[in-house]
Coordinates of C-alpha atoms in Angstrom, one line a residue:
Chain A
M1 CA -122.6 -10.2 27.8
V2 CA -120.4 -7.4 29.1
P3 CA -116.9 -8.8 29.8
A4 CA -115.9 -8.2 33.4
S5 CA -112.7 -6.5 32.3
S6 CA -114.6 -3.6 30.6
L7 CA -116.3 -2.7 33.9
H8 CA -114.8 0.2 35.7
F9 CA -116.2 1.9 38.8
I10 CA -116.7 5.5 39.5
P11 CA -116.3 5.8 43.2
R12 CA -119.0 7.9 44.8
Q13 CA -116.4 9.4 47.2
A14 CA -112.7 9.4 47.5
A15 CA -111.1 7.1 50.1
P16 CA -111.5 6.3 53.0
R17 CA -114.3 3.9 52.2
R18 CA -117.7 4.7 53.7
V19 CA -119.0 2.4 56.4
T20 CA -122.1 1.7 54.2
A21 CA -120.0 0.6 51.2
E22 CA -118.7 -2.9 50.5
P23 CA -115.0 -3.7 49.9
P24 CA -114.1 -3.4 46.2
F25 CA -113.7 -7.1 45.6
V26 CA -117.2 -7.8 47.0
R27 CA -118.6 -5.1 44.7
W28 CA -116.9 -6.7 41.7
L29 CA -118.1 -10.1 42.7
L30 CA -121.7 -9.0 43.1
I31 CA -121.7 -7.0 39.9
G32 CA -120.1 -9.9 38.1
V33 CA -122.6 -12.5 39.3
A34 CA -125.6 -10.2 38.6
L35 CA -124.4 -9.5 35.0
L36 CA -123.6 -13.2 34.5
F37 CA -127.2 -14.1 35.5
L38 CA -128.7 -11.4 33.3
G39 CA -126.4 -12.3 30.5
L40 CA -127.4 -16.0 30.7
F41 CA -131.1 -15.4 31.0
L42 CA -131.7 -12.3 28.9
V43 CA -128.8 -11.6 26.5
V44 CA -128.2 -15.2 25.3
P45 CA -131.9 -15.8 24.3
L46 CA -132.0 -12.4 22.6
A47 CA -128.8 -13.2 20.6
A48 CA -130.1 -16.7 19.8
V49 CA -133.2 -15.4 18.1
F50 CA -131.2 -13.3 15.6
A51 CA -128.5 -16.0 15.2
E52 CA -131.1 -18.6 14.3
A53 CA -133.1 -16.2 12.1
F54 CA -130.1 -15.4 10.0
A55 CA -128.7 -19.0 10.1
K56 CA -129.2 -19.4 6.3
G57 CA -128.4 -15.9 5.3
L58 CA -130.4 -12.8 4.5
G59 CA -132.1 -14.3 1.5
F60 CA -133.8 -17.0 3.5
Y61 CA -134.6 -14.5 6.2
L62 CA -136.4 -12.1 3.8
H63 CA -138.1 -15.1 2.0
I64 CA -140.4 -15.8 4.9
F65 CA -141.8 -12.2 4.9
N66 CA -142.7 -12.7 1.2
D67 CA -145.2 -15.3 2.2
A68 CA -149.0 -14.7 2.1
N69 CA -149.6 -16.5 5.5
T70 CA -146.9 -14.4 7.2
L71 CA -148.3 -11.2 5.8
S72 CA -151.9 -12.1 6.9
A73 CA -150.6 -13.0 10.4
I74 CA -149.0 -9.5 10.6
K75 CA -152.2 -8.0 9.4
L76 CA -154.3 -9.8 12.0
T77 CA -152.0 -8.8 14.8
L78 CA -152.2 -5.2 13.7
I79 CA -156.0 -5.4 13.7
A80 CA -156.2 -7.0 17.1
A81 CA -153.8 -4.5 18.7
G82 CA -155.4 -1.7 16.8
I83 CA -158.8 -2.4 18.4
A84 CA -157.7 -3.6 21.8
V85 CA -155.2 -0.8 22.6
P86 CA -157.5 2.2 21.9
L87 CA -160.5 0.6 23.7
N88 CA -158.4 -0.2 26.8
C89 CA -156.9 3.3 26.6
I90 CA -160.3 4.9 26.7
F91 CA -161.3 2.6 29.6
G92 CA -158.1 3.4 31.5
V93 CA -158.6 7.1 31.3
A94 CA -162.3 6.9 32.3
A95 CA -161.5 4.5 35.2
A96 CA -158.6 6.7 36.4
W97 CA -160.8 9.9 36.2
A98 CA -163.5 8.3 38.3
I99 CA -161.2 6.8 40.8
A100 CA -158.7 9.6 41.2
K101 CA -161.0 12.6 41.0
F102 CA -164.0 11.4 43.1
D103 CA -164.6 9.7 46.5
F104 CA -166.9 6.7 46.6
R105 CA -167.3 3.5 48.5
G106 CA -165.8 0.3 47.1
K107 CA -162.9 2.0 45.4
T108 CA -160.4 -0.5 46.6
I109 CA -162.5 -3.4 45.4
L110 CA -162.9 -1.7 42.0
I111 CA -159.1 -1.3 41.6
T112 CA -158.6 -5.0 42.5
L113 CA -161.2 -6.1 40.0
I114 CA -159.5 -4.0 37.3
D115 CA -156.2 -5.8 38.0
L116 CA -157.9 -9.2 37.9
P117 CA -157.0 -10.1 34.3
F118 CA -153.3 -10.0 35.2
S119 CA -153.6 -12.8 37.7
V120 CA -155.6 -15.1 35.4
S121 CA -153.7 -17.6 33.3
P122 CA -153.6 -16.7 29.6
V123 CA -155.1 -20.1 28.8
V124 CA -158.0 -19.5 31.2
S125 CA -158.5 -16.0 29.7
G126 CA -159.1 -17.6 26.3
L127 CA -161.2 -20.4 27.7
I128 CA -163.7 -18.1 29.4
Y129 CA -164.7 -16.7 25.9
V130 CA -164.9 -20.2 24.5
L131 CA -167.4 -21.1 27.3
L132 CA -169.4 -18.0 26.6
F133 CA -169.4 -17.8 22.8
G134 CA -168.4 -21.3 21.7
A135 CA -170.8 -23.8 20.1
Q136 CA -171.8 -25.2 23.5
G137 CA -171.4 -21.9 25.2
L138 CA -173.9 -19.8 27.0
V139 CA -174.7 -17.3 24.3
G140 CA -172.8 -19.0 21.4
P141 CA -175.9 -20.8 19.9
W142 CA -177.7 -17.4 19.6
F143 CA -174.8 -15.9 17.7
M144 CA -174.6 -18.9 15.5
E145 CA -178.2 -18.6 14.6
H146 CA -177.5 -15.1 13.5
D147 CA -174.4 -16.2 11.5
I148 CA -172.0 -14.4 13.7
Q149 CA -168.9 -16.4 14.5
I150 CA -166.8 -15.2 17.4
I151 CA -164.8 -18.2 18.5
F152 CA -162.2 -19.5 16.0
A153 CA -162.6 -16.2 14.2
V154 CA -161.3 -12.6 14.4
P155 CA -163.8 -11.3 17.0
G156 CA -162.6 -14.0 19.5
I157 CA -159.0 -13.0 19.0
V158 CA -159.8 -9.4 19.5
L159 CA -161.8 -10.2 22.7
A160 CA -159.0 -12.3 24.2
T161 CA -156.5 -9.6 23.3
I162 CA -158.6 -7.0 25.1
F163 CA -158.9 -9.2 28.2
V164 CA -155.2 -9.9 28.6
T165 CA -154.3 -6.2 28.1
F166 CA -157.2 -4.8 30.1
P167 CA -155.4 -3.4 33.1
F168 CA -152.3 -1.9 31.5
V169 CA -153.4 1.7 30.9
A170 CA -155.7 2.0 34.0
R171 CA -153.1 0.7 36.4
E172 CA -150.5 3.2 35.1
L173 CA -152.9 6.2 35.3
I174 CA -154.7 5.5 38.6
P175 CA -151.7 6.0 40.9
L176 CA -150.4 8.8 38.7
M177 CA -153.7 10.8 38.8
Q178 CA -154.2 10.1 42.5
A179 CA -150.8 11.5 43.3
Q180 CA -151.5 14.6 41.2
G181 CA -154.7 15.4 43.2
R182 CA -157.6 17.4 42.1
T183 CA -156.7 21.0 42.8
E184 CA -155.5 22.0 39.3
E185 CA -158.7 20.6 37.7
E186 CA -160.9 22.2 40.3
A187 CA -159.2 25.6 39.8
A188 CA -159.8 25.3 36.0
H189 CA -163.4 24.3 36.5
V190 CA -164.1 27.1 38.9
L191 CA -162.5 29.6 36.4
G192 CA -165.1 28.5 33.9
A193 CA -163.5 25.7 31.9
S194 CA -165.9 23.0 30.8
G195 CA -165.3 19.3 31.7
W196 CA -163.7 18.6 28.3
Q197 CA -161.5 21.7 28.4
T198 CA -160.4 20.8 31.9
F199 CA -159.5 17.3 30.8
W200 CA -157.6 18.2 27.6
R201 CA -155.9 21.4 28.8
V202 CA -155.1 20.6 32.4
T203 CA -155.2 16.8 33.0
M204 CA -153.9 15.6 29.7
P205 CA -150.5 17.5 29.8
N206 CA -150.0 16.1 33.3
I207 CA -150.7 12.5 32.4
K208 CA -149.4 12.2 28.8
W209 CA -146.2 10.4 29.6
G210 CA -147.9 8.0 32.0
L211 CA -150.5 7.4 29.4
M212 CA -147.8 6.8 26.8
Y213 CA -146.1 4.4 29.1
G214 CA -149.3 2.4 29.6
V215 CA -150.1 2.3 25.9
I216 CA -146.6 1.1 25.0
L217 CA -146.8 -1.8 27.4
C218 CA -150.4 -2.6 26.4
N219 CA -149.4 -2.7 22.8
A220 CA -146.4 -5.0 23.4
R221 CA -148.6 -7.5 25.2
A222 CA -151.4 -7.2 22.6
M223 CA -149.1 -8.0 19.7
G224 CA -147.2 -10.7 21.6
E225 CA -150.1 -12.6 23.3
F226 CA -149.9 -16.3 22.7
G227 CA -151.8 -18.5 25.2
A228 CA -155.2 -16.7 25.2
V229 CA -155.2 -16.1 21.5
S230 CA -154.1 -19.7 20.9
V231 CA -157.3 -21.0 22.7
V232 CA -159.8 -18.9 20.7
S233 CA -158.0 -18.9 17.4
G234 CA -158.6 -22.3 15.8
H235 CA -155.2 -21.9 14.0
I236 CA -156.7 -21.4 10.5
R237 CA -153.8 -20.4 8.3
G238 CA -154.1 -17.1 6.5
Q239 CA -157.3 -16.3 8.5
T240 CA -157.0 -16.6 12.3
N241 CA -153.2 -16.7 12.8
T242 CA -151.5 -13.9 14.6
I243 CA -147.7 -13.4 14.5
P244 CA -147.0 -15.4 17.7
L245 CA -149.3 -18.3 16.5
H246 CA -147.5 -18.2 13.1
V247 CA -144.2 -18.6 14.9
E248 CA -145.6 -21.7 16.6
I249 CA -146.9 -23.3 13.4
L250 CA -143.6 -22.7 11.5
Y251 CA -141.6 -24.1 14.5
N252 CA -143.8 -27.2 14.8
E253 CA -143.2 -27.8 11.0
Y254 CA -139.5 -27.8 11.7
N255 CA -139.1 -24.6 9.7
F256 CA -136.8 -23.2 12.4
V257 CA -135.3 -20.5 10.3
G258 CA -138.8 -19.3 9.3
A259 CA -140.0 -19.4 12.9
F260 CA -137.0 -17.5 14.2
A261 CA -137.2 -15.0 11.3
V262 CA -140.8 -14.2 12.3
A263 CA -139.8 -14.2 16.0
S264 CA -137.1 -11.7 15.3
L265 CA -139.8 -9.3 14.1
L266 CA -141.5 -9.6 17.6
T267 CA -138.1 -9.4 19.3
F268 CA -137.4 -6.2 17.5
L269 CA -140.7 -4.9 18.6
A270 CA -139.9 -5.9 22.2
L271 CA -136.6 -3.9 22.0
V272 CA -138.3 -0.9 20.6
T273 CA -140.9 -1.2 23.4
L274 CA -138.1 -1.2 26.0
L275 CA -136.5 1.8 24.4
L276 CA -139.8 3.8 24.3
K277 CA -140.6 2.7 27.8
T278 CA -137.3 4.0 29.2
W279 CA -137.8 7.2 27.4
A280 CA -141.4 7.7 28.6
E281 CA -140.2 6.9 32.2
R282 CA -137.6 9.5 32.1
K283 CA -140.0 12.1 30.6
N284 CA -142.5 11.3 33.3
A285 CA -139.9 11.6 36.0
A286 CA -138.8 15.0 34.6
L287 CA -142.4 16.2 34.5
R288 CA -143.0 15.2 38.1
G289 CA -139.8 16.7 39.1
T290 CA -140.7 20.2 37.7
G291 CA -144.3 19.9 38.8
N292 CA -143.4 20.1 42.4
Chain B
M1 CA -171.6 4.5 45.7
A2 CA -172.7 8.0 46.7
N3 CA -170.3 10.9 46.9
K4 CA -169.0 11.3 50.4
K5 CA -167.5 14.7 49.7
S6 CA -169.1 16.2 46.6
S7 CA -166.5 17.1 44.0
V8 CA -167.0 20.1 41.8
L9 CA -165.6 18.3 38.8
P10 CA -167.9 16.8 36.2
G11 CA -168.0 13.4 34.6
F12 CA -168.4 11.2 37.7
K13 CA -171.5 9.3 36.5
L14 CA -170.2 9.0 33.0
T15 CA -166.7 7.7 33.8
L16 CA -167.7 5.4 36.6
G17 CA -170.7 4.1 34.6
Y18 CA -168.5 3.3 31.6
T19 CA -165.8 1.8 33.8
L20 CA -168.3 -0.6 35.5
L21 CA -170.0 -1.5 32.1
Y22 CA -166.8 -2.3 30.3
L23 CA -165.4 -4.1 33.3
S24 CA -168.5 -6.3 33.6
L25 CA -168.7 -7.1 29.9
I26 CA -165.0 -7.9 29.4
V27 CA -164.0 -9.4 32.7
L28 CA -166.8 -10.1 35.3
I29 CA -169.5 -11.7 33.2
P30 CA -167.1 -14.1 31.3
L31 CA -165.5 -15.1 34.6
A32 CA -168.8 -15.6 36.3
A33 CA -170.0 -17.7 33.3
T34 CA -167.0 -20.0 33.8
F35 CA -168.0 -20.7 37.4
W36 CA -171.6 -21.1 36.3
K37 CA -170.6 -23.6 33.7
T38 CA -169.0 -25.8 36.4
S39 CA -172.3 -26.1 38.1
A40 CA -173.2 -28.6 35.3
L41 CA -171.0 -31.0 37.2
T42 CA -171.9 -32.5 40.5
W43 CA -169.4 -31.9 43.3
D44 CA -168.2 -35.6 43.1
Q45 CA -167.7 -35.3 39.3
F46 CA -165.9 -32.0 39.8
W47 CA -163.7 -33.4 42.5
H48 CA -162.9 -36.5 40.5
T49 CA -162.0 -34.5 37.4
V50 CA -159.6 -32.2 39.2
T51 CA -157.8 -35.0 41.2
T52 CA -157.0 -37.6 38.6
P53 CA -153.4 -38.7 38.8
R54 CA -152.5 -36.9 35.5
V55 CA -154.0 -33.6 36.8
M56 CA -152.3 -34.1 40.2
A57 CA -149.0 -34.6 38.5
S58 CA -149.5 -31.4 36.6
Y59 CA -150.3 -29.4 39.8
R60 CA -147.1 -30.8 41.4
L61 CA -145.0 -29.7 38.4
S62 CA -146.8 -26.3 38.0
F63 CA -146.7 -25.3 41.6
G64 CA -143.3 -26.9 42.3
A65 CA -141.5 -25.3 39.3
S66 CA -143.2 -22.0 39.9
F67 CA -142.1 -22.0 43.5
L68 CA -138.5 -22.9 42.7
A69 CA -138.4 -20.3 39.9
A70 CA -139.7 -17.6 42.2
L71 CA -137.1 -18.6 44.8
I72 CA -134.3 -18.4 42.2
N73 CA -135.6 -15.0 41.2
L74 CA -135.8 -13.9 44.8
L75 CA -132.1 -14.4 45.3
F76 CA -130.9 -13.1 42.0
G77 CA -133.6 -10.4 41.8
L78 CA -132.4 -9.0 45.1
L79 CA -128.8 -9.1 43.8
V80 CA -129.6 -7.4 40.6
A81 CA -131.7 -4.7 42.4
W82 CA -128.9 -4.2 44.9
V83 CA -126.2 -3.9 42.1
L84 CA -128.4 -1.5 40.1
V85 CA -129.1 0.8 43.1
R86 CA -125.9 0.8 45.1
Y87 CA -123.1 0.5 42.5
H88 CA -122.0 2.4 39.5
F89 CA -120.7 0.6 36.5
W90 CA -120.5 1.1 32.8
G91 CA -123.6 0.2 30.9
K92 CA -125.8 0.3 34.0
R93 CA -128.7 2.2 32.3
F94 CA -128.7 -0.4 29.5
V95 CA -128.8 -3.3 32.0
D96 CA -131.6 -1.5 33.9
A97 CA -133.7 -1.2 30.8
L98 CA -133.0 -4.8 29.7
V99 CA -134.4 -6.3 33.0
D100 CA -137.9 -5.7 31.6
L101 CA -137.2 -7.8 28.6
P102 CA -139.4 -10.8 29.8
F103 CA -142.3 -8.3 30.1
A104 CA -141.8 -7.1 26.6
L105 CA -140.8 -10.2 24.7
P106 CA -143.7 -12.4 23.6
T107 CA -143.7 -15.7 25.5
A108 CA -143.7 -17.8 22.3
V109 CA -140.5 -16.1 21.2
A110 CA -138.9 -16.7 24.7
G111 CA -140.0 -20.3 24.5
I112 CA -138.4 -21.1 21.1
A113 CA -135.3 -19.1 21.9
L114 CA -134.7 -21.0 25.3
T115 CA -135.4 -24.3 23.6
A116 CA -132.8 -23.6 20.9
I117 CA -130.2 -22.6 23.5
Y118 CA -130.8 -25.6 25.8
A119 CA -131.4 -28.3 23.2
P120 CA -128.7 -31.0 23.2
N121 CA -127.0 -29.2 20.2
G122 CA -127.7 -25.7 21.5
W123 CA -125.3 -23.0 22.7
I124 CA -125.6 -24.0 26.3
G125 CA -127.1 -27.4 25.9
H126 CA -124.0 -28.9 24.2
W127 CA -121.9 -27.9 27.2
L128 CA -124.3 -29.5 29.6
E129 CA -124.9 -32.7 27.5
P130 CA -121.5 -34.3 28.4
L131 CA -122.2 -33.5 32.1
G132 CA -125.3 -35.6 31.8
I133 CA -127.6 -32.6 32.4
K134 CA -130.6 -32.3 30.1
V135 CA -132.6 -29.1 30.2
A136 CA -134.8 -29.0 27.1
Y137 CA -137.7 -31.4 27.2
T138 CA -137.3 -32.0 30.9
R139 CA -138.6 -30.5 34.1
L140 CA -135.4 -28.5 34.4
G141 CA -136.5 -26.8 31.1
V142 CA -139.8 -25.8 32.7
L143 CA -137.9 -24.3 35.5
V144 CA -135.6 -22.3 33.2
A145 CA -138.6 -20.9 31.2
L146 CA -140.4 -19.9 34.4
T147 CA -137.3 -18.3 35.8
F148 CA -137.0 -16.2 32.7
I149 CA -140.6 -14.9 32.7
G150 CA -140.5 -14.1 36.5
L151 CA -137.2 -12.3 36.4
P152 CA -138.3 -8.7 36.4
F153 CA -140.9 -8.9 39.3
I154 CA -138.5 -9.0 42.3
V155 CA -136.1 -6.5 40.8
R156 CA -138.9 -4.1 40.1
T157 CA -140.5 -4.4 43.6
V158 CA -137.2 -4.2 45.5
Q159 CA -135.5 -1.5 43.5
P160 CA -137.7 1.5 44.5
V161 CA -137.6 0.5 48.2
L162 CA -133.8 0.3 48.0
E163 CA -133.7 3.7 46.3
D164 CA -135.7 5.3 49.0
F165 CA -133.7 3.5 51.7
D166 CA -132.3 5.8 54.3
V167 CA -128.6 5.0 54.4
E168 CA -128.4 6.7 57.8
I169 CA -130.0 3.6 59.3
E170 CA -127.1 1.5 58.0
E171 CA -124.6 4.2 59.2
S172 CA -126.0 4.0 62.7
A173 CA -125.8 0.2 62.6
A174 CA -122.2 0.5 61.6
S175 CA -121.4 3.1 64.2
L176 CA -122.8 0.8 66.8
G177 CA -120.3 -1.8 65.8
A178 CA -122.1 -4.0 63.3
N179 CA -119.9 -5.2 60.4
R180 CA -121.2 -4.9 56.8
W181 CA -122.7 -8.3 56.7
Q182 CA -124.4 -7.9 60.1
T183 CA -125.9 -4.6 58.9
F184 CA -127.2 -6.1 55.8
W185 CA -128.6 -9.3 57.4
R186 CA -130.1 -7.7 60.5
V187 CA -131.0 -4.1 59.4
T188 CA -131.3 -3.8 55.6
L189 CA -132.8 -7.2 54.7
P190 CA -135.7 -7.1 57.3
M191 CA -136.7 -3.7 55.8
L192 CA -136.8 -5.2 52.3
R193 CA -138.9 -8.2 53.4
P194 CA -142.4 -6.9 52.4
A195 CA -141.1 -5.9 49.0
L196 CA -139.3 -9.3 48.6
L197 CA -142.5 -11.2 49.5
T198 CA -144.6 -9.1 47.1
G199 CA -142.2 -9.7 44.3
F200 CA -142.0 -13.4 45.1
T201 CA -145.8 -13.8 45.1
L202 CA -146.1 -11.8 41.8
A203 CA -143.4 -14.0 40.1
F204 CA -145.0 -17.2 41.5
A205 CA -148.5 -16.1 40.3
R206 CA -147.2 -15.3 36.9
A207 CA -145.3 -18.6 36.6
L208 CA -148.3 -20.6 37.6
G209 CA -150.4 -19.5 34.7
E210 CA -147.6 -19.3 32.2
Y211 CA -148.1 -21.2 28.9
G212 CA -146.3 -19.8 25.9
S213 CA -142.7 -20.0 27.0
V214 CA -143.1 -23.4 28.7
V215 CA -144.8 -25.5 26.0
F216 CA -141.9 -25.4 23.6
I217 CA -139.2 -26.3 26.1
A218 CA -141.2 -28.8 28.3
G219 CA -141.7 -31.7 25.9
N220 CA -145.2 -32.0 27.3
M221 CA -145.1 -35.6 28.4
P222 CA -148.2 -36.5 30.5
M223 CA -147.3 -37.2 34.1
K224 CA -143.8 -35.9 33.6
T225 CA -143.5 -32.5 31.9
E226 CA -147.1 -31.4 31.5
I227 CA -148.1 -28.2 33.2
T228 CA -151.7 -27.5 34.3
P229 CA -152.5 -24.7 31.7
L230 CA -151.4 -27.2 28.9
L231 CA -153.8 -29.8 30.4
I232 CA -156.6 -27.3 30.0
I233 CA -155.8 -27.0 26.3
T234 CA -155.5 -30.7 25.9
K235 CA -159.0 -31.2 27.4
L236 CA -160.3 -28.5 25.1
E237 CA -158.8 -30.2 22.0
E238 CA -160.5 -33.4 23.1
F239 CA -163.8 -31.4 23.3
D240 CA -163.9 -32.2 27.0
Y241 CA -165.4 -28.8 28.0
P242 CA -166.5 -29.8 31.5
G243 CA -163.0 -31.2 32.2
A244 CA -161.3 -28.1 30.9
T245 CA -163.6 -25.8 32.9
A246 CA -163.2 -27.8 36.1
I247 CA -159.4 -27.5 36.0
A248 CA -159.7 -23.8 34.9
V249 CA -161.8 -23.1 38.0
V250 CA -159.0 -24.7 40.2
M251 CA -156.5 -22.4 38.5
L252 CA -158.8 -19.4 38.9
V253 CA -159.3 -20.0 42.7
A254 CA -155.5 -20.3 43.0
S255 CA -155.1 -17.0 41.1
F256 CA -157.7 -15.2 43.4
V257 CA -156.0 -16.4 46.5
L258 CA -152.6 -15.1 45.2
L259 CA -154.2 -11.8 44.2
L260 CA -155.6 -11.3 47.7
T261 CA -152.2 -12.2 49.1
I262 CA -150.5 -9.7 46.8
N263 CA -153.0 -7.0 47.9
F264 CA -152.4 -7.8 51.5
L265 CA -148.6 -7.7 51.1
Q266 CA -148.7 -4.4 49.3
W267 CA -150.9 -2.9 52.0
W268 CA -148.4 -4.3 54.5
S269 CA -145.3 -2.8 52.7
H270 CA -147.0 0.6 52.4
R271 CA -147.5 0.5 56.2
Y272 CA -143.9 -0.5 56.6
H273 CA -142.7 2.3 54.4
A274 CA -145.2 5.0 55.2
P275 CA -143.7 8.4 54.2
V276 CA -142.7 10.3 57.2

């Protein structure tokens, strides 16, 4: 938390105070209350993760990462994110191209449907795949006959991860590409560039930071998803445990230091995500600024 | 879906076709299958399953705590957005970036961290314990977790509207004799209303379905601190698939209604703030 005494204000304008500004003590009070709220809800939990993780020293902390189950959880999380993020990235670009560069009926409905996974509870997101591919599911028995296990196995985890991260890239690119219009691409195409050339040389440089932004958020959610993955995983140690599920298992076994040590890895990832996100946002704003 | 105005650009059929295929396979077919699965139950069976006292208690907790959490975030989210847009202070950029932490931090991590803080021997819990306030393993804990995960929504919907806000409108209110509070209450706040409502609904919808951050801090006592998503998991673990599906359908219908509300609110706020 930032102590109130270290705050100092840079007045926008010298006195007299503008009619649209609050008296200094009101400003101080509002800033103070806002920072107290954010400190309590954001900074304290963040600090708690690292404090608990290092509660028994660095040796204990490192010990948990030397465990085969932890390593296999890290591996599975990397696999799930490694499949889900590129697939949703390709989808996002394709959907944004179709929606931003062409006119067709039902566009608004399509955009709403793409956003749908965001409004579905993570638990329900996992459940729908159990109902489809589970032992009593619609197509589950067929897959079982062919010895393909989806639920309580890696494919189920990958599917659930794809579902919960489905809209991230698309919803970032659609408004961006709509705002940029079609004239640049049309000009390139009329001048003889092929579709691919137009995309890579004209569209891509314009959307790269927006794409980056979507990918960063998509990846953070893919690696951190808990509810949906928990439903389809079956919690088999060393086989179907992702990092967040491993945190839960360690926590429920009262191995708090271990749970928080693994959690600190995810927290570190979240902090890197925020950093990259802020950076991509600024780059994107700069790109838009010079584009006009 | 014919082209109204034919575009010279290539790739329409390919990209739209792929979009529809991928959307159907990942989202639409599995969701439709869930509704189809419910048809195994008769209406009476379905209604009985989704209205047992234990399920009703979970609705009350889930809807009630989500509503209260969104309300807390409405107040503090507006405050945070206001402070970030209108004032200058040291570390503002850092604070601005930190607001998105609940989006980036995995829910399970948030859950165990909040539980550790608010447990009777935790950093905050041991101050509250002598006052007779218990947070962890009570409904208050559910509220704290849901407030955490809904925190960025209102800040991020109100912030851009405040940034684009024409200060001249406030100046004219002031020149007509309104004091600062009157200007805020009668001029600024009404213009923020669509953004506030959108943010509120987004935070509420997110809280309603939340699972990871709540299960650790809630204590998960049936009838007391059991949220609806957890009940779905409980039914699944008991291999009561029809029961789990029936409750999931109730949750899905609630999500769809909220999604429509959000779309309507966004359309409304765009109309409100149409660029001149």
